[in-house]
PDB file of C-alpha atoms in Angstrom:
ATOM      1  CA  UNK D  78       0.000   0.000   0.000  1.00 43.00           C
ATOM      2  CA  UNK D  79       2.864   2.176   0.888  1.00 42.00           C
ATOM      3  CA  UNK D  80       4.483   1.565  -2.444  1.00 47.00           C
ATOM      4  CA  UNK D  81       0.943   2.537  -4.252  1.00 43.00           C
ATOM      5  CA  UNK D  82       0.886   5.867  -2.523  1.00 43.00           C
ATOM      6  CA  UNK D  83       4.824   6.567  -3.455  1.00 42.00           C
ATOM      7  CA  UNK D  84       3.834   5.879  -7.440  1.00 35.00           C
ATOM      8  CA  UNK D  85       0.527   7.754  -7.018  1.00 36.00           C
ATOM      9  CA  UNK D  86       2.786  11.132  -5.560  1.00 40.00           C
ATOM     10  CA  UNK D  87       4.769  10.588  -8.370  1.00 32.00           C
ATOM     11  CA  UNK D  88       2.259  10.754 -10.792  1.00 36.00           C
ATOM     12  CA  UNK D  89       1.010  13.789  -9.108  1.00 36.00           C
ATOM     13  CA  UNK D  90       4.838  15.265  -9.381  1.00 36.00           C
ATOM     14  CA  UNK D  91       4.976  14.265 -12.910  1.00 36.00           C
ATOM     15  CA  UNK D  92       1.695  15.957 -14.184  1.00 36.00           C
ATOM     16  CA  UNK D  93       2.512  19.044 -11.952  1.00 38.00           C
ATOM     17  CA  UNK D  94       5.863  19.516 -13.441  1.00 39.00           C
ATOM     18  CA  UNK D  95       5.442  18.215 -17.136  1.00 39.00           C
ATOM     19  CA  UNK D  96       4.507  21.499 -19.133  1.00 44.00           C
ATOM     20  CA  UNK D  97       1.070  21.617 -20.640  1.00 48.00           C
ATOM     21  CA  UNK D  98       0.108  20.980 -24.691  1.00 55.00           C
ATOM     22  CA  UNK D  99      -0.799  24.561 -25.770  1.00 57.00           C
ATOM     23  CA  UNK D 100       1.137  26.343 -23.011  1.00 87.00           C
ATOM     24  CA  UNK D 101       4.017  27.808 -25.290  1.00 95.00           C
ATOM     25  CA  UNK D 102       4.109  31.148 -25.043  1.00 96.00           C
ATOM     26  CA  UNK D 103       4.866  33.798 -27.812  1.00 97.00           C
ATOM     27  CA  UNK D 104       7.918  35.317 -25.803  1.00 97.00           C
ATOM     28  CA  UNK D 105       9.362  30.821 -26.181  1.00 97.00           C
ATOM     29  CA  UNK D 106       8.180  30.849 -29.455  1.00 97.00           C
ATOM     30  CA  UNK D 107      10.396  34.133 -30.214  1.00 98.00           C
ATOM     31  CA  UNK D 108      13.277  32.905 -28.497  1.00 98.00           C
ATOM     32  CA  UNK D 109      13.102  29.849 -29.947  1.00 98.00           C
ATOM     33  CA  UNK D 110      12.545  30.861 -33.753  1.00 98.00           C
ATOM     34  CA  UNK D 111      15.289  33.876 -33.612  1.00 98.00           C
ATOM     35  CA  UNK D 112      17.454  31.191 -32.158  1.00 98.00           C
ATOM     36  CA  UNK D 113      17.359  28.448 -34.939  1.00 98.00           C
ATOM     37  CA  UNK D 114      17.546  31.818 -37.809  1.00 98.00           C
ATOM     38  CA  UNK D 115      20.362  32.776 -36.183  1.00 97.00           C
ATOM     39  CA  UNK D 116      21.855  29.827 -36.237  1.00 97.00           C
ATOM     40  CA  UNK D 117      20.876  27.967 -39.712  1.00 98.00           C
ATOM     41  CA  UNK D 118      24.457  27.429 -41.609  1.00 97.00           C
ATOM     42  CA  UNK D 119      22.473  26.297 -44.375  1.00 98.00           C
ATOM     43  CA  UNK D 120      20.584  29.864 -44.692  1.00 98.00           C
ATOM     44  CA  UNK D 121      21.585  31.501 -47.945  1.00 98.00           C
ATOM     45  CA  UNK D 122      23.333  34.852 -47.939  1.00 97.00           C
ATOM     46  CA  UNK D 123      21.863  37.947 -49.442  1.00 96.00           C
ATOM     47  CA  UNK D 124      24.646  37.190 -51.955  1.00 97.00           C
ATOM     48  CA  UNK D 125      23.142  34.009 -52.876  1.00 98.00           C
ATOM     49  CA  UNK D 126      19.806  34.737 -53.542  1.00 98.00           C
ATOM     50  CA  UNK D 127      18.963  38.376 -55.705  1.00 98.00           C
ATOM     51  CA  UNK D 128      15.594  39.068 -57.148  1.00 98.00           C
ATOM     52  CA  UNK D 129      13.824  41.872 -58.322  1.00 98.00           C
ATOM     53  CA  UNK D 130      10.532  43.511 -57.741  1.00 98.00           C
ATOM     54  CA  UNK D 131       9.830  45.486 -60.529  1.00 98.00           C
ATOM     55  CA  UNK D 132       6.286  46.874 -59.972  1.00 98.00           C
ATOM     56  CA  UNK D 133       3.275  46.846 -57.359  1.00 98.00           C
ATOM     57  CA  UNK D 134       0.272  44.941 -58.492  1.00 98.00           C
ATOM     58  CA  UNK D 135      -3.393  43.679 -56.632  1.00 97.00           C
ATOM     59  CA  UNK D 136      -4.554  40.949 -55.938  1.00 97.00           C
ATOM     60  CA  UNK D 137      -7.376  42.018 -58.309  1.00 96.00           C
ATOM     61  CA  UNK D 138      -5.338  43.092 -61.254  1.00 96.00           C
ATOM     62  CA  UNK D 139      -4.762  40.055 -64.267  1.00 92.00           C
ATOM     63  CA  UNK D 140      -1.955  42.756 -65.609  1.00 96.00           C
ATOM     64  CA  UNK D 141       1.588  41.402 -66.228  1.00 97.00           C
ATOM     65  CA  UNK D 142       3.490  44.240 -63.834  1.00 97.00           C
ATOM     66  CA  UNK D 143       6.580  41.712 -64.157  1.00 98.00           C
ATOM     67  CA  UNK D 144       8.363  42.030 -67.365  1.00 95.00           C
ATOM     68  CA  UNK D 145      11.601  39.986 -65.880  1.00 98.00           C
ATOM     69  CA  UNK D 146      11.390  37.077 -63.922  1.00 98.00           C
ATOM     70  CA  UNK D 147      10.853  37.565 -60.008  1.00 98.00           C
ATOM     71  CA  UNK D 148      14.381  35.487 -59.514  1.00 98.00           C
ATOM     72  CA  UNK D 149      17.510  37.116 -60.727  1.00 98.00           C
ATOM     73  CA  UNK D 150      20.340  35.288 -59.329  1.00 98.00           C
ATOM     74  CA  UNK D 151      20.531  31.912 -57.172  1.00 98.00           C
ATOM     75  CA  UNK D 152      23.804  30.251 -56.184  1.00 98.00           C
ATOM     76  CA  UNK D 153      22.608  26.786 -57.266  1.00 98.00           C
ATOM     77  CA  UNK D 154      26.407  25.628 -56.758  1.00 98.00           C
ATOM     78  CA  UNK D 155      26.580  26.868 -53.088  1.00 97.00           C
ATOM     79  CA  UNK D 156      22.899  26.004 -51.987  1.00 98.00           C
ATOM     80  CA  UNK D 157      21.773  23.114 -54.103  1.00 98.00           C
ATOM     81  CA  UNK D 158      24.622  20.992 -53.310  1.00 98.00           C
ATOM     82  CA  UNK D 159      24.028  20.699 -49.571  1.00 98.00           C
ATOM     83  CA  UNK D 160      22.245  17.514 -48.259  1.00 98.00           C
ATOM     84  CA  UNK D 161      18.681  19.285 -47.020  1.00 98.00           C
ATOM     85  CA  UNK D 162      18.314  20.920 -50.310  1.00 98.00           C
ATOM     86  CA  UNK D 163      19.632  18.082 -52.599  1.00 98.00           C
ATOM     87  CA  UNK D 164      16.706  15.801 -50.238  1.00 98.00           C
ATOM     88  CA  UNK D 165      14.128  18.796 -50.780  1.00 98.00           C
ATOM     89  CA  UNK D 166      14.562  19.124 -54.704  1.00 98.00           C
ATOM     90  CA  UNK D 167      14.031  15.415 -55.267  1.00 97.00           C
ATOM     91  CA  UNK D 168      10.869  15.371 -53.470  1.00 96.00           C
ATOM     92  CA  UNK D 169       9.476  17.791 -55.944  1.00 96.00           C
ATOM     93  CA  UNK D 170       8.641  16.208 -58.704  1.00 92.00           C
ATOM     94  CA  UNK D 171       7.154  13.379 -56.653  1.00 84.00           C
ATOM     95  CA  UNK D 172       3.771  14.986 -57.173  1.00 80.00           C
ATOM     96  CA  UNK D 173       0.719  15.662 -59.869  1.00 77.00           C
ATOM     97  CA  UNK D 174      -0.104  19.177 -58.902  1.00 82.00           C
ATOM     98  CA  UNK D 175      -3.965  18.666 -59.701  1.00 76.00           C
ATOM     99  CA  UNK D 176      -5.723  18.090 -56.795  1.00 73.00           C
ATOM    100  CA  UNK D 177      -8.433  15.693 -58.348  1.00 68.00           C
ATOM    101  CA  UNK D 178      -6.014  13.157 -59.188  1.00 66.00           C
ATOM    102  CA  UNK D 179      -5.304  10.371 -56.893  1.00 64.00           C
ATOM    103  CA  UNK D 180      -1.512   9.322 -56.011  1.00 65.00           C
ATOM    104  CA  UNK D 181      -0.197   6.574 -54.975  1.00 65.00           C
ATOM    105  CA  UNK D 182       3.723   6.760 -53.192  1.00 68.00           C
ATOM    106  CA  UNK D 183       5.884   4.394 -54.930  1.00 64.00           C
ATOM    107  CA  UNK D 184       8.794   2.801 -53.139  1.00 74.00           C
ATOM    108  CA  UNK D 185      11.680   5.559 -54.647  1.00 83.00           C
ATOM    109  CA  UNK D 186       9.653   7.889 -53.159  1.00 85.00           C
ATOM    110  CA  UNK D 187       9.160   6.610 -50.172  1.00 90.00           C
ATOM    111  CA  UNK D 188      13.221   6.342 -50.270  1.00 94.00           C
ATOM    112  CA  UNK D 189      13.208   9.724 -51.522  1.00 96.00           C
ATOM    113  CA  UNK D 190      10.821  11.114 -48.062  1.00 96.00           C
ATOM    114  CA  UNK D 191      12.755   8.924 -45.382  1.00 97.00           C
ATOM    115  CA  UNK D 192      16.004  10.404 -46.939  1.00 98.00           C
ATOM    116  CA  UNK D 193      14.975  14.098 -46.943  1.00 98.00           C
ATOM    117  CA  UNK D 194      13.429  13.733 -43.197  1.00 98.00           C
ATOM    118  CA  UNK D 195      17.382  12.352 -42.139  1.00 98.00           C
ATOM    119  CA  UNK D 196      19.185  15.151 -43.381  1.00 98.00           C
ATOM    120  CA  UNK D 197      16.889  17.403 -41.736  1.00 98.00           C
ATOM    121  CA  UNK D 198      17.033  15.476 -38.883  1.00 98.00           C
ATOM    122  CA  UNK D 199      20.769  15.941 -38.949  1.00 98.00           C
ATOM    123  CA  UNK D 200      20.918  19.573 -39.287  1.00 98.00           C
ATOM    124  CA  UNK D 201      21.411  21.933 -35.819  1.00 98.00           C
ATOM    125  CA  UNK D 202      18.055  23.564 -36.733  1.00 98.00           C
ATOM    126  CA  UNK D 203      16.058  20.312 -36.584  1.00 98.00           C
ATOM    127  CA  UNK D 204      17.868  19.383 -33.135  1.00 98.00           C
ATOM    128  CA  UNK D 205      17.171  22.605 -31.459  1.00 98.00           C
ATOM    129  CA  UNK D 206      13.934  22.081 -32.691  1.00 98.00           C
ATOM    130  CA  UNK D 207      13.314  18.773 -31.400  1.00 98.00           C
ATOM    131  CA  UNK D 208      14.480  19.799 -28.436  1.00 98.00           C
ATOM    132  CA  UNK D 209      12.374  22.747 -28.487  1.00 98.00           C
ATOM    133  CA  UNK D 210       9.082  20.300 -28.908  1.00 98.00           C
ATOM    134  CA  UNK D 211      10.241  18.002 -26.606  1.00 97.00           C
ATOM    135  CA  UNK D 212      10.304  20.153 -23.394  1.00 96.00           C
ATOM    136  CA  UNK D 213       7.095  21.394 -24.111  1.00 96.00           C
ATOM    137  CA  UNK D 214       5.479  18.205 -24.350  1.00 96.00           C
ATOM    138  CA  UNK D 215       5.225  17.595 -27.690  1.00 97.00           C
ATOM    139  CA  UNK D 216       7.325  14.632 -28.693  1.00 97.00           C
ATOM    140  CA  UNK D 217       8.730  11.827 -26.576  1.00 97.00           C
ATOM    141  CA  UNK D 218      11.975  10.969 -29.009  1.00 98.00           C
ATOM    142  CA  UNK D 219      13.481  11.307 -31.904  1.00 97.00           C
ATOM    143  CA  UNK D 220      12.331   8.399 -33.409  1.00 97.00           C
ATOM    144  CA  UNK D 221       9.067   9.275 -32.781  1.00 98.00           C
ATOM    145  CA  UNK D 222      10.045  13.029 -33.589  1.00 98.00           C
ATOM    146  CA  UNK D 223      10.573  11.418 -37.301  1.00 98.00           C
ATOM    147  CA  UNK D 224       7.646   9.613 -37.288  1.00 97.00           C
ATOM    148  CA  UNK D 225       5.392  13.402 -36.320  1.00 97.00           C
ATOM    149  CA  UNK D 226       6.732  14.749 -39.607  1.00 98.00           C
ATOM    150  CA  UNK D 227       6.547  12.296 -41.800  1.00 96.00           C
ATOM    151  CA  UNK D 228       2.644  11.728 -40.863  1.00 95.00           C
ATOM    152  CA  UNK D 229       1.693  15.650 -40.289  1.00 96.00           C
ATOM    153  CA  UNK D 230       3.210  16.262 -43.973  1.00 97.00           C
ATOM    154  CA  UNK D 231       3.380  13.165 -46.213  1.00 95.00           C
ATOM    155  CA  UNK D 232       0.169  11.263 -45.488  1.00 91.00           C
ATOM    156  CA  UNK D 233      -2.349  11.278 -48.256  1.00 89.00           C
ATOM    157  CA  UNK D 234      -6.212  12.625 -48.268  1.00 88.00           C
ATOM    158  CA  UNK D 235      -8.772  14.044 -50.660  1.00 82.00           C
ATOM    159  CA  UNK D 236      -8.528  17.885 -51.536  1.00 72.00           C
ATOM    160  CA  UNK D 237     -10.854  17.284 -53.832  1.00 60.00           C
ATOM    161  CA  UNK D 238     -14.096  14.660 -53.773  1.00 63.00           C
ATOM    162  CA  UNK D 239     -12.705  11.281 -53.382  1.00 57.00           C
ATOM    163  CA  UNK D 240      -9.291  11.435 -55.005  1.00 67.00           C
ATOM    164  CA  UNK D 241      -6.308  10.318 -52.729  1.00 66.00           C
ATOM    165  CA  UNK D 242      -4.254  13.268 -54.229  1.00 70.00           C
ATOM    166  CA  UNK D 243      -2.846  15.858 -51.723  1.00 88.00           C
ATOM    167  CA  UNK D 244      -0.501  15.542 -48.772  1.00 92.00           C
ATOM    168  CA  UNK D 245       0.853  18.737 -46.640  1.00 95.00           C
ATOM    169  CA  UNK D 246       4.153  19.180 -48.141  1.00 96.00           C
ATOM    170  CA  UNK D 247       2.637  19.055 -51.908  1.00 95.00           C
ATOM    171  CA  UNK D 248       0.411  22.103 -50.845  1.00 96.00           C
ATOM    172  CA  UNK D 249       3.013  23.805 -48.992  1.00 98.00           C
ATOM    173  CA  UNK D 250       5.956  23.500 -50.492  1.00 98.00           C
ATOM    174  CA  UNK D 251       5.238  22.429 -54.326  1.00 97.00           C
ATOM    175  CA  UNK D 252       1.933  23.912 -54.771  1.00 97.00           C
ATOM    176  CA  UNK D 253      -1.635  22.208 -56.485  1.00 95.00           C
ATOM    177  CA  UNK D 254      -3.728  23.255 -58.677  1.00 93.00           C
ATOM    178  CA  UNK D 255      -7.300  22.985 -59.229  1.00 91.00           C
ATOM    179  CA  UNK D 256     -10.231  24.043 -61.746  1.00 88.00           C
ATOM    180  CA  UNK D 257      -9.757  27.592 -61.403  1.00 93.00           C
ATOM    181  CA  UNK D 258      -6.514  28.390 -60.312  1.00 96.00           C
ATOM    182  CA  UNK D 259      -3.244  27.789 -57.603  1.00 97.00           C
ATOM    183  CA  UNK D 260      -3.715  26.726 -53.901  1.00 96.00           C
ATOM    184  CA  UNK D 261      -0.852  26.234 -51.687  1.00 97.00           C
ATOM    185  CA  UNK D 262       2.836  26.974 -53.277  1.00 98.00           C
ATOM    186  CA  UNK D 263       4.646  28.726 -50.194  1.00 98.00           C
ATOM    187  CA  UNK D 264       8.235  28.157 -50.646  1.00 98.00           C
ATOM    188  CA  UNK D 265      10.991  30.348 -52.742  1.00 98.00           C
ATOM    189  CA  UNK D 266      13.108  26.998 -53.863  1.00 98.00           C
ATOM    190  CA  UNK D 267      10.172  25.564 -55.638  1.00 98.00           C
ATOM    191  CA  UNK D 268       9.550  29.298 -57.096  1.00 98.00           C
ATOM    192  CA  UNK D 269      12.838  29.972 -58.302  1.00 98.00           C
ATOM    193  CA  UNK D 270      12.802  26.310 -59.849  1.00 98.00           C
ATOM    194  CA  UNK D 271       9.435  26.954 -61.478  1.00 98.00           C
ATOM    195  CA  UNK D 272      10.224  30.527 -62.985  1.00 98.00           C
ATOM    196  CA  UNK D 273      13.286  29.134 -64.184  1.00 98.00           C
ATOM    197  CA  UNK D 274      11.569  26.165 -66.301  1.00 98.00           C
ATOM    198  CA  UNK D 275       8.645  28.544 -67.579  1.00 98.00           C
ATOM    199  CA  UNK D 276       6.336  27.010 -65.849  1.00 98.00           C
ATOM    200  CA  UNK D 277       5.609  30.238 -63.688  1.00 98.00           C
ATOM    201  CA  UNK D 278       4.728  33.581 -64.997  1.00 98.00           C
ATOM    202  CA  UNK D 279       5.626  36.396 -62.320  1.00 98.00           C
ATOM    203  CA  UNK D 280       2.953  39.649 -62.129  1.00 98.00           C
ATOM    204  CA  UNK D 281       4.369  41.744 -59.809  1.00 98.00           C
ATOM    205  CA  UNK D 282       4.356  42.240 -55.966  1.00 98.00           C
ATOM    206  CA  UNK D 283       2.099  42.590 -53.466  1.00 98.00           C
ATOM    207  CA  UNK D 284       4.076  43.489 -50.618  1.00 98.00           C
ATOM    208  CA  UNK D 285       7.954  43.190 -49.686  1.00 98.00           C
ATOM    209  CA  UNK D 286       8.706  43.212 -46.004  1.00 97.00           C
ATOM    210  CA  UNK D 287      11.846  42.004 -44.211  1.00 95.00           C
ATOM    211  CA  UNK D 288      13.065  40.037 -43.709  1.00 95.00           C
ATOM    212  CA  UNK D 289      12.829  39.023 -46.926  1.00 96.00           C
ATOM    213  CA  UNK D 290       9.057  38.318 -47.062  1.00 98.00           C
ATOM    214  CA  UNK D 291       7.424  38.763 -50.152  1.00 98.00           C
ATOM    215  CA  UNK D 292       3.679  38.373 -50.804  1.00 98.00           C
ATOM    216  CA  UNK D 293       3.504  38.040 -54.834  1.00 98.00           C
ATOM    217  CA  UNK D 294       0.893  37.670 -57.424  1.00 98.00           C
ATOM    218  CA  UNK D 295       1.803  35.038 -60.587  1.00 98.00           C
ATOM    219  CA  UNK D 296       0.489  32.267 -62.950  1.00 98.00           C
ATOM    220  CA  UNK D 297       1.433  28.444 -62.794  1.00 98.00           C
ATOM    221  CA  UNK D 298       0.902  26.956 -65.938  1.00 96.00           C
ATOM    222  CA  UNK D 299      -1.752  29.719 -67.373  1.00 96.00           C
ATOM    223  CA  UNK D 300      -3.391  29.326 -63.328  1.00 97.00           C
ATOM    224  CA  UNK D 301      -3.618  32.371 -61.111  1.00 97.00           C
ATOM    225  CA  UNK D 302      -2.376  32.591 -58.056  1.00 98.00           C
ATOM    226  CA  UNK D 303      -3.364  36.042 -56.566  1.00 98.00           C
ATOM    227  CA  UNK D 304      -1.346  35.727 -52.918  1.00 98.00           C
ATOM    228  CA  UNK D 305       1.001  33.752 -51.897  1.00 98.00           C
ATOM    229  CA  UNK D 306       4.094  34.416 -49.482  1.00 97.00           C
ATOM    230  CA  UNK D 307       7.981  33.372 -49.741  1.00 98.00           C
ATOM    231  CA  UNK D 308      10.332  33.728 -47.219  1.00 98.00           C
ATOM    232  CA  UNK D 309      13.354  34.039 -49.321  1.00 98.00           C
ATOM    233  CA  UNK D 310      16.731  32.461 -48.755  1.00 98.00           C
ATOM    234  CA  UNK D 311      15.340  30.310 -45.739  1.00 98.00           C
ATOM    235  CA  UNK D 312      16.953  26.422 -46.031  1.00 98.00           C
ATOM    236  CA  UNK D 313      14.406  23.602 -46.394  1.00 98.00           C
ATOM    237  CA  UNK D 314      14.856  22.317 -42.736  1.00 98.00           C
ATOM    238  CA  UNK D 315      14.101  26.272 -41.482  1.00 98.00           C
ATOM    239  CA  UNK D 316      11.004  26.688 -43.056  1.00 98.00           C
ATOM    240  CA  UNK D 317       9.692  22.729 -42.004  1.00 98.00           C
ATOM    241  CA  UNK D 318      10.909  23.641 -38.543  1.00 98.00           C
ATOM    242  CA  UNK D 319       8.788  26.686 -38.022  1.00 98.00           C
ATOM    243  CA  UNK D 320       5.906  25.473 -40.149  1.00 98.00           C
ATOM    244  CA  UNK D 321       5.702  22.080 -38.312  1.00 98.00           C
ATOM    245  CA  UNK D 322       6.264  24.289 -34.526  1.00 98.00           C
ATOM    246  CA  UNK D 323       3.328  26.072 -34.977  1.00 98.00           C
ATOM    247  CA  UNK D 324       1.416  23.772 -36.381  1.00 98.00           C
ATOM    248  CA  UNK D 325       1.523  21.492 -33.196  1.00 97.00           C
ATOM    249  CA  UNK D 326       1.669  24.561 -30.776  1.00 97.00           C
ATOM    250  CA  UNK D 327      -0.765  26.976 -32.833  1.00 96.00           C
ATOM    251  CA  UNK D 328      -2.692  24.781 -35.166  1.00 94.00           C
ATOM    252  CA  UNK D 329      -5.788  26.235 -36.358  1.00 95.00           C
ATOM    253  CA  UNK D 330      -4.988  29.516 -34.973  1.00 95.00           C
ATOM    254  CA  UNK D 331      -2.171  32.397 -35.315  1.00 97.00           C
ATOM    255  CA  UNK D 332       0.565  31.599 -34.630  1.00 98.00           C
ATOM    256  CA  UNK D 333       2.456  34.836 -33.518  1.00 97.00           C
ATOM    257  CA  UNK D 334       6.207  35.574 -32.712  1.00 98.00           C
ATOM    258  CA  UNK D 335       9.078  37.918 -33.204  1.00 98.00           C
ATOM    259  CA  UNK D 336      12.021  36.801 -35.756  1.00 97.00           C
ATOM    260  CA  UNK D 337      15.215  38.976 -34.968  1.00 92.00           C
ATOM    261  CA  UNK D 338      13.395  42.340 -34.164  1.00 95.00           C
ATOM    262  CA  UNK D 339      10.004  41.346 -37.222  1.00 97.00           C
ATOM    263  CA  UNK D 340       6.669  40.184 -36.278  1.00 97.00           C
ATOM    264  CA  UNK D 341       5.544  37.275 -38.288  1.00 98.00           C
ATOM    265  CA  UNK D 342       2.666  35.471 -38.071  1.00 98.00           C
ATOM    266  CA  UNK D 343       2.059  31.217 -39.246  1.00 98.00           C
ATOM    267  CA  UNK D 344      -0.884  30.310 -40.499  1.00 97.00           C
ATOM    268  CA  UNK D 345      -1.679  26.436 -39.966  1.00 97.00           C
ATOM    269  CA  UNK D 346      -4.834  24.473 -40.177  1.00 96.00           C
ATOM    270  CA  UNK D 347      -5.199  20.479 -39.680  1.00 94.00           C
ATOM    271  CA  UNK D 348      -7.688  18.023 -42.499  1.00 92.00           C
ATOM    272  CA  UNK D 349     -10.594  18.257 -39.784  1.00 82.00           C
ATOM    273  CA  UNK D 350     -12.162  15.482 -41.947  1.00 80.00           C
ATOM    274  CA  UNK D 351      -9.052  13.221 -41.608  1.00 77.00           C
ATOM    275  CA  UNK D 352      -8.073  10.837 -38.333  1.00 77.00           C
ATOM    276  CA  UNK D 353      -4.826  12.606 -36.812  1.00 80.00           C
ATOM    277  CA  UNK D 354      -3.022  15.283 -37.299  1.00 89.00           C
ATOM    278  CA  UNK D 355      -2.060  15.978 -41.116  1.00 94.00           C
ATOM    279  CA  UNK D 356      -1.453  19.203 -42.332  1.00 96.00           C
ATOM    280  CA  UNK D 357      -3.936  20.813 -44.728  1.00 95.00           C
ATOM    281  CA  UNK D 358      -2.026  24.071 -45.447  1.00 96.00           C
ATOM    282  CA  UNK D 359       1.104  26.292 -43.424  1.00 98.00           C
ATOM    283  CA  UNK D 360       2.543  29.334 -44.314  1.00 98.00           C
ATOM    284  CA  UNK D 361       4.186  32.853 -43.518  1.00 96.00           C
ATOM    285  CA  UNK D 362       1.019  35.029 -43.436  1.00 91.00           C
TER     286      UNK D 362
END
């Protein structure tokens, strides 16, 4: 009896002192964030990346403002050689961008996933962020750290009727299309790949704020996309770091924090229709 009471105070203990799901505050989420941009080797320098405006446009305009392409300059040598980016550019053409057809993972890319998710895993943003998740609760290992992102961004579910043909990091990072126009397509790699193919037709800007965010207006394959935002020059692991943070911590709602003196805001939302947690769409709002 005596040794039921000593595990029942420990239990007590335990819950007392374990922190809370959904008690991360925005001051933690600012420290943590400015911590891992600070200290991302795999960040490109303003050298690396150059791009140019040209002129404002609205979300309601169909005008080409953009005579040049958004992308001047990207040190594919530098950047595209490392491990998280070499892992993130394979992954991209994994995917049929319309949203009503079904997919089905074949066994290279399932290689193709496991291998981008441990280089990521390798990288000192990914272990500050693990560690960052783990004291709040979040995730009990690393193995099962690995096994959160693979399921929150590369399980399968219907965008659109019954079709098994979207997953969280083909929204977010390579971008869908459907019957009218773009959804998704948040990240500058995939961008600067696109616009360098043809496949993307630049309008003009909608906003340029540091640092380095850029809300732009643009076409994907003869498809309008009106909005979307880029954090430019941000490595692969960065951006699935912060996305994948406040989509635990903040999902379904703002998620709010200061980056190195700027105020940025995530947007995530879960598949409510879907068992689990699987991202439906995350991005720098």
């Amino acid at each position: 009896m005596a040794g039921h009471g000593c595990f029942i105070s420990y239990l007590i203990i335990l819950h007392c002192c374990s922190p809370a799901l959904g008690s991360v505050s925005n001051a933690e989420l600012s420290s943590f964030i400015t911590g891992i941009w600070n200290d991302d080797p795999n960040a490109a320098s303003y050298s690396d990346v150059t791009y140019n405006l040209q002129s404002h446009t609205s979300t309601s305009s169909s005008a080409d403002h953009a005579h040049d392409r958004l992308f001047q300059y990207v040190n594919e040598n530098h950047l595209f050689t490392k491990p998280t980016y070499s892992a993130f550019i394979d992954l991209l053409d994994n995917f049929d961008r319309n949203t009503a057809h079904s997919e089905h993972t074949i066994s290279t890319e399932t290689t193709e996933i496991d291998r981008f998710i441990t280089e990521v895993m390798k990288t000192t943003v990914m272990t500050e962020t693990y560690r960052f998740l783990h004291g709040e609760g979040y995730t009990s290992s690393t193995t099962d750290f690995r096994d959160i992102l693979k399921s929150v961004w590369f399980t399968q579910y219907s965008r659109a009727g019954t079709s098994m043909g979207s997953n969280g990091f083909e929204h977010v990072f390579v971008g869908e299309t459907t019957s009218t126009g773009v959804s998704g397509f948040h990240n500058w790699i995939q961008f600067y790949l696109e616009e360098k193919r043809g496949h993307i037709n630049y309008l003009g800007y909608i906003y340029s704020k540091e640092p380095r965010k850029l809300g732009v207006h643009f076409t994907w394959f003869d498809k309008p996309k009106p909005l979307t935002t880029l954090l430019v020059g941000t490595s692969p692991e960065f951006d699935l770091a912060v996305l994948t943070t406040c989509f635990l911590v903040r999902k379904n709602t703002n998620c709010n924090f200061n980056m190195a003196g700027h105020d940025l805001t995530v947007k995530s939302y879960d598949v409510s229709y879907v068992h689990g947690n699987q991202v439906a769409t995350a991005y720098f709002n």
